[in-house]
mmCIF file of C-alpha atoms in Angstrom:
data_model
loop_
_atom_site.group_PDB
_atom_site.id
_atom_site.type_symbol
_atom_site.label_atom_id
_atom_site.label_comp_id
_atom_site.label_asym_id
_atom_site.label_seq_id
_atom_site.Cartn_x
_atom_site.Cartn_y
_atom_site.Cartn_z
ATOM 1 C CA UNK A 1 -0.104 22.205 227.986
ATOM 2 C CA UNK A 2 -2.131 25.329 226.557
ATOM 3 C CA UNK A 3 -5.600 24.158 225.623
ATOM 4 C CA UNK A 4 -6.638 24.642 221.868
ATOM 5 C CA UNK A 5 -8.591 27.657 222.851
ATOM 6 C CA UNK A 6 -5.984 29.366 224.837
ATOM 7 C CA UNK A 7 -3.607 28.901 221.939
ATOM 8 C CA UNK A 8 -6.335 30.606 219.796
ATOM 9 C CA UNK A 9 -6.811 33.253 221.877
ATOM 10 C CA UNK A 10 -3.187 33.936 221.821
ATOM 11 C CA UNK A 11 -2.574 33.825 218.159
ATOM 12 C CA UNK A 12 -5.250 36.530 217.721
ATOM 13 C CA UNK A 13 -3.805 38.889 220.245
ATOM 14 C CA UNK A 14 -0.372 38.482 219.010
ATOM 15 C CA UNK A 15 -1.776 39.133 215.591
ATOM 16 C CA UNK A 16 -3.465 42.296 216.589
ATOM 17 C CA UNK A 17 -0.255 43.510 218.378
ATOM 18 C CA UNK A 18 1.112 46.447 216.670
ATOM 19 C CA UNK A 19 4.189 45.972 214.456
ATOM 20 C CA UNK A 20 3.988 41.906 215.316
ATOM 21 C CA UNK A 21 4.586 39.588 212.560
ATOM 22 C CA UNK A 22 4.146 35.777 213.013
ATOM 23 C CA UNK A 23 2.966 33.926 216.456
ATOM 24 C CA UNK A 24 4.837 32.119 219.201
ATOM 25 C CA UNK A 25 5.083 28.547 217.741
ATOM 26 C CA UNK A 26 6.864 27.066 221.026
ATOM 27 C CA UNK A 27 7.362 28.299 224.247
ATOM 28 C CA UNK A 28 8.203 27.134 228.034
ATOM 29 C CA UNK A 29 6.449 30.261 229.499
ATOM 30 C CA UNK A 30 2.812 31.140 230.276
ATOM 31 C CA UNK A 31 1.010 32.793 227.329
ATOM 32 C CA UNK A 32 0.779 36.187 228.457
ATOM 33 C CA UNK A 33 4.770 36.232 229.340
ATOM 34 C CA UNK A 34 5.208 34.491 225.886
ATOM 35 C CA UNK A 35 3.218 37.284 223.941
ATOM 36 C CA UNK A 36 4.617 40.094 225.823
ATOM 37 C CA UNK A 37 8.275 39.124 225.136
ATOM 38 C CA UNK A 38 7.547 37.941 221.530
ATOM 39 C CA UNK A 39 5.616 41.510 220.674
ATOM 40 C CA UNK A 40 8.512 43.693 222.251
ATOM 41 C CA UNK A 41 11.380 41.581 220.774
ATOM 42 C CA UNK A 42 10.228 41.046 217.413
ATOM 43 C CA UNK A 43 10.006 44.963 216.836
ATOM 44 C CA UNK A 44 13.555 45.284 218.494
ATOM 45 C CA UNK A 45 14.629 42.854 215.887
ATOM 46 C CA UNK A 46 13.198 44.750 213.044
ATOM 47 C CA UNK A 47 15.304 47.885 214.296
ATOM 48 C CA UNK A 48 18.629 46.011 215.122
ATOM 49 C CA UNK A 49 18.549 44.332 211.520
ATOM 50 C CA UNK A 50 18.151 48.031 210.080
ATOM 51 C CA UNK A 51 20.912 49.193 211.881
ATOM 52 C CA UNK A 52 23.164 46.555 210.837
ATOM 53 C CA UNK A 53 22.269 46.911 207.346
ATOM 54 C CA UNK A 54 22.538 50.379 207.554
ATOM 55 C CA UNK A 55 26.201 50.389 209.019
ATOM 56 C CA UNK A 56 27.064 47.570 206.115
ATOM 57 C CA UNK A 57 24.473 46.526 203.750
ATOM 58 C CA UNK A 58 26.307 43.169 202.973
ATOM 59 C CA UNK A 59 25.602 42.031 206.706
ATOM 60 C CA UNK A 60 22.897 40.474 208.381
ATOM 61 C CA UNK A 61 22.191 40.422 211.896
ATOM 62 C CA UNK A 62 22.648 37.076 213.091
ATOM 63 C CA UNK A 63 22.348 37.264 216.945
ATOM 64 C CA UNK A 64 21.384 40.019 219.506
ATOM 65 C CA UNK A 65 21.985 40.067 223.183
ATOM 66 C CA UNK A 66 20.546 42.052 225.916
ATOM 67 C CA UNK A 67 21.866 41.527 229.071
ATOM 68 C CA UNK A 68 20.122 43.168 232.420
ATOM 69 C CA UNK A 69 21.530 42.429 235.980
ATOM 70 C CA UNK A 70 18.513 39.490 236.221
ATOM 71 C CA UNK A 71 18.525 38.303 232.933
ATOM 72 C CA UNK A 72 20.124 38.018 229.413
ATOM 73 C CA UNK A 73 18.097 37.612 226.307
ATOM 74 C CA UNK A 74 19.497 35.984 223.429
ATOM 75 C CA UNK A 75 17.578 36.345 220.179
ATOM 76 C CA UNK A 76 18.605 34.821 216.487
ATOM 77 C CA UNK A 77 16.601 35.717 213.864
ATOM 78 C CA UNK A 78 16.435 33.010 211.375
ATOM 79 C CA UNK A 79 14.447 33.332 208.265
ATOM 80 C CA UNK A 80 11.164 31.772 209.164
ATOM 81 C CA UNK A 81 11.381 32.231 212.874
ATOM 82 C CA UNK A 82 13.100 34.004 215.606
ATOM 83 C CA UNK A 83 14.459 32.078 218.525
ATOM 84 C CA UNK A 84 14.218 33.806 221.985
ATOM 85 C CA UNK A 85 16.245 32.427 224.742
ATOM 86 C CA UNK A 86 16.083 33.866 228.273
ATOM 87 C CA UNK A 87 18.602 32.813 230.611
ATOM 88 C CA UNK A 88 19.566 33.673 234.059
ATOM 89 C CA UNK A 89 23.305 34.879 233.569
ATOM 90 C CA UNK A 90 24.365 33.120 236.979
ATOM 91 C CA UNK A 91 22.913 29.835 235.854
ATOM 92 C CA UNK A 92 24.867 29.720 233.168
ATOM 93 C CA UNK B 1 44.147 63.554 214.843
ATOM 94 C CA UNK B 2 40.758 65.677 213.629
ATOM 95 C CA UNK B 3 41.349 69.390 213.639
ATOM 96 C CA UNK B 4 39.179 71.649 215.795
ATOM 97 C CA UNK B 5 36.901 72.527 212.633
ATOM 98 C CA UNK B 6 36.541 68.889 211.826
ATOM 99 C CA UNK B 7 35.130 68.274 215.614
ATOM 100 C CA UNK B 8 32.982 70.872 215.299
ATOM 101 C CA UNK B 9 31.239 70.051 212.642
ATOM 102 C CA UNK B 10 30.964 66.671 213.672
ATOM 103 C CA UNK B 11 29.428 67.769 216.942
ATOM 104 C CA UNK B 12 26.908 70.096 214.736
ATOM 105 C CA UNK B 13 25.849 66.981 212.484
ATOM 106 C CA UNK B 14 25.477 64.842 215.290
ATOM 107 C CA UNK B 15 23.279 67.086 217.348
ATOM 108 C CA UNK B 16 21.030 67.610 213.925
ATOM 109 C CA UNK B 17 20.433 63.989 213.791
ATOM 110 C CA UNK B 18 17.097 62.788 214.530
ATOM 111 C CA UNK B 19 16.674 61.313 218.078
ATOM 112 C CA UNK B 20 20.592 61.691 218.933
ATOM 113 C CA UNK B 21 21.328 62.692 222.268
ATOM 114 C CA UNK B 22 24.820 63.760 223.279
ATOM 115 C CA UNK B 23 27.892 63.918 220.930
ATOM 116 C CA UNK B 24 30.961 61.249 220.293
ATOM 117 C CA UNK B 25 33.660 61.982 222.948
ATOM 118 C CA UNK B 26 36.528 59.768 221.828
ATOM 119 C CA UNK B 27 36.818 57.674 218.674
ATOM 120 C CA UNK B 28 39.427 55.486 216.880
ATOM 121 C CA UNK B 29 37.380 55.596 213.701
ATOM 122 C CA UNK B 30 36.794 58.554 211.056
ATOM 123 C CA UNK B 31 34.485 61.190 211.677
ATOM 124 C CA UNK B 32 31.789 60.080 209.546
ATOM 125 C CA UNK B 33 31.932 56.596 210.328
ATOM 126 C CA UNK B 34 31.980 57.617 213.968
ATOM 127 C CA UNK B 35 28.845 59.901 213.399
ATOM 128 C CA UNK B 36 26.923 57.098 211.594
ATOM 129 C CA UNK B 37 27.399 54.738 214.398
ATOM 130 C CA UNK B 38 26.780 57.060 217.153
ATOM 131 C CA UNK B 39 23.421 58.061 215.573
ATOM 132 C CA UNK B 40 22.132 54.603 214.499
ATOM 133 C CA UNK B 41 23.222 52.645 218.067
ATOM 134 C CA UNK B 42 22.166 55.547 220.323
ATOM 135 C CA UNK B 43 18.657 55.136 218.781
ATOM 136 C CA UNK B 44 18.937 51.444 219.039
ATOM 137 C CA UNK B 45 19.646 51.888 222.651
ATOM 138 C CA UNK B 46 16.990 53.904 223.874
ATOM 139 C CA UNK B 47 14.473 50.936 222.066
ATOM 140 C CA UNK B 48 16.507 48.015 224.045
ATOM 141 C CA UNK B 49 16.334 49.902 227.143
ATOM 142 C CA UNK B 50 12.587 50.366 226.762
ATOM 143 C CA UNK B 51 12.288 46.608 225.960
ATOM 144 C CA UNK B 52 14.020 45.754 228.764
ATOM 145 C CA UNK B 53 12.049 48.162 231.439
ATOM 146 C CA UNK B 54 8.816 46.699 229.969
ATOM 147 C CA UNK B 55 9.700 43.107 230.660
ATOM 148 C CA UNK B 56 10.998 44.034 234.077
ATOM 149 C CA UNK B 57 10.660 47.621 235.317
ATOM 150 C CA UNK B 58 13.075 46.655 238.113
ATOM 151 C CA UNK B 59 15.849 45.690 235.503
ATOM 152 C CA UNK B 60 18.196 48.325 233.658
ATOM 153 C CA UNK B 61 19.925 47.092 229.989
ATOM 154 C CA UNK B 62 23.676 46.470 231.173
ATOM 155 C CA UNK B 63 24.900 45.719 227.431
ATOM 156 C CA UNK B 64 23.724 45.043 224.265
ATOM 157 C CA UNK B 65 25.314 42.690 221.654
ATOM 158 C CA UNK B 66 24.723 42.621 217.774
ATOM 159 C CA UNK B 67 26.449 39.879 215.804
ATOM 160 C CA UNK B 68 26.741 39.919 212.106
ATOM 161 C CA UNK B 69 29.113 37.628 210.151
ATOM 162 C CA UNK B 70 31.550 40.303 209.757
ATOM 163 C CA UNK B 71 31.298 42.425 213.014
ATOM 164 C CA UNK B 72 30.296 42.100 216.720
ATOM 165 C CA UNK B 73 29.136 45.408 218.118
ATOM 166 C CA UNK B 74 29.081 45.561 221.964
ATOM 167 C CA UNK B 75 27.458 48.650 223.633
ATOM 168 C CA UNK B 76 27.315 49.700 227.298
ATOM 169 C CA UNK B 77 25.010 51.943 228.129
ATOM 170 C CA UNK B 78 26.154 53.927 231.004
ATOM 171 C CA UNK B 79 24.778 56.802 233.079
ATOM 172 C CA UNK B 80 26.579 59.840 231.359
ATOM 173 C CA UNK B 81 27.880 58.102 227.780
ATOM 174 C CA UNK B 82 27.626 54.848 225.762
ATOM 175 C CA UNK B 83 30.629 53.029 224.880
ATOM 176 C CA UNK B 84 30.430 51.374 221.805
ATOM 177 C CA UNK B 85 33.099 48.514 221.038
ATOM 178 C CA UNK B 86 33.338 47.089 217.285
ATOM 179 C CA UNK B 87 35.088 44.086 217.038
ATOM 180 C CA UNK B 88 35.816 41.319 214.386
ATOM 181 C CA UNK B 89 34.664 37.898 216.082
ATOM 182 C CA UNK B 90 37.509 35.936 214.458
ATOM 183 C CA UNK B 91 40.230 38.163 215.947
ATOM 184 C CA UNK B 92 38.813 37.740 219.405
#
């Protein structure tokens, strides 16, 4: 489990990352990896939400899936948080 | 089928859209809708590709799925073209 200092550090670093709103609240990965994913994906979700709304303003993005050979990243933007699941495709 | 003039117009308009590389080569939708999707999604794919590479430089984006209540947009970025499929989730 991360110590309180580590959590505080992580929160400070995420909040200073460009374009990132919010902080990781639960993770099964190490802090740096968590921060890296959180910063990159929260910005991509802002972009994806805008695309869905520009295509049809009555629609909201419910889920985004990014598939590469090694990983599948599943992102569910909820109202108060973003859930990010990273899975290995063969393992599913 | 679109007349040659319509196709030429479409090509000119896509090429002047910010951040869009390439032109729609085949579509089952009307020109304006095709242009709208092509412009929005080609920019989102550039962003998504960068995210996948920043997470793991050995990986390439193979597929992106955007799910809203009404639509699922499936995007497969190939080397020379981007395939975009728009499906109605219940219909599948």
